[in-house]
Tab-separated table of C-alpha atoms in Angstrom:
chain	number	residue	atom	x	y	z
A	1	ASN	CA	121.504	118.029	56.850
A	2	ARG	CA	118.064	119.239	57.386
A	3	ARG	CA	117.498	121.864	60.047
A	4	SER	CA	114.917	121.056	62.677
A	5	MET	CA	111.864	123.303	62.516
A	6	TYR	CA	110.303	124.852	65.542
A	7	GLY	CA	106.623	125.774	65.870
A	8	TYR	CA	103.244	124.252	65.218
A	9	THR	CA	101.612	123.087	62.069
A	10	LEU	CA	98.345	124.564	60.854
A	11	PRO	CA	96.295	121.435	61.743
A	12	GLU	CA	97.692	121.501	65.300
A	13	LEU	CA	96.717	125.170	65.679
A	14	MET	CA	93.203	124.514	64.307
A	15	VAL	CA	92.592	121.609	66.723
A	16	SER	CA	93.833	123.716	69.654
A	17	LEU	CA	91.596	126.612	68.631
A	18	ALA	CA	88.577	124.289	68.314
A	19	ILE	CA	89.180	122.911	71.823
A	20	ILE	CA	89.442	126.438	73.244
A	21	VAL	CA	86.168	127.475	71.566
A	22	ILE	CA	84.358	124.410	72.942
A	23	LEU	CA	85.624	125.047	76.480
A	24	LEU	CA	84.643	128.739	76.329
A	25	THR	CA	81.157	127.841	75.106
A	26	ILE	CA	80.633	125.408	77.969
A	27	GLY	CA	82.033	127.882	80.486
A	28	THR	CA	79.864	130.759	79.255
A	29	SER	CA	76.615	128.799	79.511
A	30	SER	CA	77.527	127.539	82.968
A	31	TYR	CA	78.336	131.077	84.073
A	32	GLN	CA	75.029	132.359	82.679
A	33	SER	CA	73.117	129.631	84.551
A	34	ILE	CA	74.834	130.505	87.805
A	35	THR	CA	74.099	134.195	87.262
A	36	TRP	CA	70.377	133.566	86.670
A	37	SER	CA	70.114	131.224	89.639
A	38	ASN	CA	71.877	133.653	91.976
A	39	ARG	CA	69.821	136.616	90.777
A	40	ILE	CA	66.444	134.912	91.309
A	41	SER	CA	67.609	133.577	94.696
A	42	LEU	CA	68.596	137.076	95.793
A	43	GLU	CA	65.288	138.577	94.676
A	44	ILE	CA	63.088	135.868	96.192
A	45	ASN	CA	64.996	135.872	99.491
A	46	ASP	CA	64.718	139.660	99.617
A	47	LEU	CA	60.936	139.499	99.190
A	48	ARG	CA	60.613	136.675	101.713
A	49	GLY	CA	62.685	138.665	104.216
A	50	HIS	CA	60.394	141.669	103.776
A	51	ILE	CA	57.328	139.434	104.275
A	52	GLU	CA	58.840	138.215	107.535
A	53	LEU	CA	59.629	141.822	108.510
A	54	ALA	CA	56.001	142.852	107.891
A	55	ARG	CA	54.742	139.975	110.008
A	56	SER	CA	57.125	140.708	112.884
A	57	GLU	CA	56.281	144.444	112.768
A	58	ALA	CA	52.565	143.601	113.067
A	59	LEU	CA	53.331	141.582	116.193
A	60	LYS	CA	55.736	144.147	117.634
A	61	ARG	CA	53.509	147.182	117.054
A	62	GLY	CA	50.166	145.485	117.713
A	63	LEU	CA	48.839	147.083	114.509
A	64	THR	CA	47.740	145.903	111.098
A	65	VAL	CA	50.703	145.942	108.711
A	66	ILE	CA	50.230	146.119	104.955
A	67	MET	CA	52.781	145.146	102.340
A	68	CYS	CA	51.867	146.086	98.794
A	69	PRO	CA	53.389	146.697	95.367
A	70	SER	CA	54.247	150.332	94.786
A	71	THR	CA	55.701	152.264	91.901
A	72	ASP	CA	56.063	155.565	93.789
A	73	GLU	CA	57.331	154.231	97.163
A	74	ALA	CA	54.437	155.979	98.965
A	75	SER	CA	51.156	154.326	97.994
A	76	CYS	CA	49.908	150.914	96.956
A	77	ALA	CA	49.434	150.235	93.264
A	78	SER	CA	45.731	150.424	92.461
A	79	GLU	CA	45.627	147.219	90.446
A	80	ARG	CA	47.398	143.910	90.178
A	81	THR	CA	50.931	144.745	89.224
A	82	SER	CA	54.304	143.104	89.287
A	83	TRP	CA	56.025	143.409	92.631
A	84	SER	CA	59.284	143.692	90.717
A	85	ALA	CA	58.449	147.419	90.376
A	86	GLY	CA	59.007	147.788	94.136
A	87	TRP	CA	56.912	147.591	97.302
A	88	ILE	CA	56.212	149.305	100.595
A	89	ILE	CA	55.464	148.094	104.106
A	90	PHE	CA	53.473	150.267	106.486
A	91	ALA	CA	51.524	149.971	109.737
A	92	THR	CA	48.035	151.412	109.943
A	93	ASN	CA	45.602	152.438	112.689
A	94	ASP	CA	42.751	152.234	110.195
A	95	THR	CA	40.175	149.748	111.472
A	96	THR	CA	38.035	149.696	108.322
A	97	SER	CA	37.936	146.087	107.085
A	98	GLY	CA	40.453	145.180	109.767
A	99	GLY	CA	42.824	147.838	108.413
A	100	CYS	CA	43.432	145.837	105.249
A	101	LYS	CA	41.982	148.435	102.875
A	102	ALA	CA	44.496	151.195	103.650
A	103	THR	CA	46.479	152.077	100.534
A	104	ASN	CA	48.638	155.073	101.373
A	105	SER	CA	51.610	154.923	103.725
A	106	ALA	CA	51.547	158.713	104.123
A	107	ALA	CA	47.911	158.853	105.288
A	108	SER	CA	47.230	160.126	108.783
A	109	GLY	CA	48.122	157.536	111.399
A	110	ASN	CA	50.017	155.268	109.013
A	111	ILE	CA	53.681	154.535	109.680
A	112	LEU	CA	56.011	153.729	106.785
A	113	ILE	CA	58.232	150.837	107.849
A	114	LYS	CA	60.174	149.958	104.712
A	115	LYS	CA	60.238	150.651	101.007
A	116	ARG	CA	61.928	148.605	98.323
A	117	GLN	CA	62.886	149.920	94.926
A	118	ALA	CA	62.357	148.038	91.683
A	119	PHE	CA	64.431	145.042	90.690
A	120	THR	CA	67.404	145.982	88.558
A	121	SER	CA	66.712	142.992	86.302
A	122	SER	CA	63.714	142.337	84.068
A	123	ASP	CA	62.564	139.407	86.234
A	124	THR	CA	58.929	139.446	87.344
A	125	ALA	CA	57.273	138.786	90.705
A	126	ILE	CA	53.484	138.479	90.512
A	127	TYR	CA	51.223	137.907	93.513
A	128	ASN	CA	48.424	135.418	92.883
A	129	PRO	CA	45.887	135.778	95.716
A	130	THR	CA	43.411	133.027	96.512
A	131	THR	CA	40.749	135.770	96.703
A	132	SER	CA	40.599	137.917	93.579
A	133	GLY	CA	41.113	141.643	93.977
A	134	ASN	CA	43.535	141.430	96.896
A	135	HIS	CA	46.950	142.224	95.475
A	136	SER	CA	48.574	143.222	98.758
A	137	LEU	CA	49.447	141.382	101.970
A	138	CYS	CA	47.668	142.251	105.202
A	139	PHE	CA	49.074	141.039	108.529
A	140	THR	CA	46.839	141.367	111.575
A	141	ARG	CA	48.140	142.623	114.897
A	142	MET	CA	48.564	138.937	115.828
A	143	GLY	CA	51.018	138.416	112.954
A	144	LEU	CA	48.588	136.341	110.925
A	145	LEU	CA	47.938	136.899	107.254
A	146	ALA	CA	44.283	137.877	106.849
A	147	SER	CA	42.612	134.856	105.249
A	148	ALA	CA	41.430	136.793	102.186
A	149	TYR	CA	45.072	137.671	101.463
A	150	THR	CA	46.638	134.216	101.237
A	151	GLY	CA	48.166	133.151	97.939
A	152	TRP	CA	51.525	132.791	96.264
A	153	PHE	CA	54.128	134.827	94.450
A	154	SER	CA	55.431	133.521	91.154
A	155	PHE	CA	58.947	134.591	90.185
A	156	ASN	CA	59.968	134.310	86.568
A	157	VAL	CA	63.502	134.887	85.429
A	158	ALA	CA	64.122	136.791	82.205
A	159	PRO	CA	64.816	135.391	79.714
A	160	ALA	CA	62.247	132.698	80.461
A	161	VAL	CA	63.921	129.557	81.776
A	162	ALA	CA	61.430	127.362	83.645
A	163	ALA	CA	64.137	125.663	85.715
A	164	TYR	CA	64.844	128.957	87.529
A	165	ASN	CA	61.224	129.937	88.242
A	166	ARG	CA	60.288	129.982	91.926
A	167	CYS	CA	57.222	130.630	94.067
A	168	ILE	CA	56.625	131.890	97.581
A	169	SER	CA	53.576	130.266	99.139
A	170	LEU	CA	51.774	132.175	101.916
A	171	ALA	CA	49.375	130.656	104.456
A	172	THR	CA	47.147	132.381	107.018
A	173	SER	CA	49.750	131.630	109.692
A	174	GLY	CA	51.996	134.115	107.884
A	175	ARG	CA	54.470	131.395	106.992
A	176	ALA	CA	56.256	131.986	103.682
A	177	ASP	CA	57.668	128.928	101.903
A	178	ILE	CA	59.897	129.080	98.835
A	179	VAL	CA	58.815	126.469	96.309
A	180	ARG	CA	60.798	125.330	93.271
A	181	ASN	CA	59.519	123.524	90.196
A	182	GLY	CA	58.290	120.096	91.275
A	183	ASP	CA	58.299	120.838	95.036
A	184	VAL	CA	55.265	120.183	97.212
A	185	VAL	CA	53.658	123.203	98.891
A	186	ARG	CA	53.646	122.688	102.663
A	187	SER	CA	52.024	125.917	103.869
A	188	GLY	CA	48.486	124.899	103.007
A	189	VAL	CA	47.808	127.217	100.061
């Protein structure tokens, strides 16, 4: 009379463990992809929303509104810099160059509308103007983007995964389109 044994054999345990490891590996990479995609979507939609805010404030106030990268939340960065460090939006009464050369939200007559702190991730957002030297956005009192300030933002997720990179294309109408890899730009830039 042999007693019946209860439990699992070593090969059964090893196969089960291998299946669990494979499923966890697949699940982890899927989770990481979703995290990257959601993060870049949040950041790009946030920037696009602020672009739309700047445009609507220019129309509402009847003033030139400037949106520019800022590291101190008070003045525009003096050179081309990543917008992922933060940005500010302010209205200006300055009429020099149509008001588009103002750089300090605290200057006399300027009204700070909104400031945005740096991204919490290491993603980058770079503005690529069609006219070199213009690294800010300038909306006229009619809500149009001054023609010398058209261009596009390129968003790059960190670590670099091309499938998650996005762009925001800006036309003189002030329209901001989000463009993914392989999409056609409709805004005319």
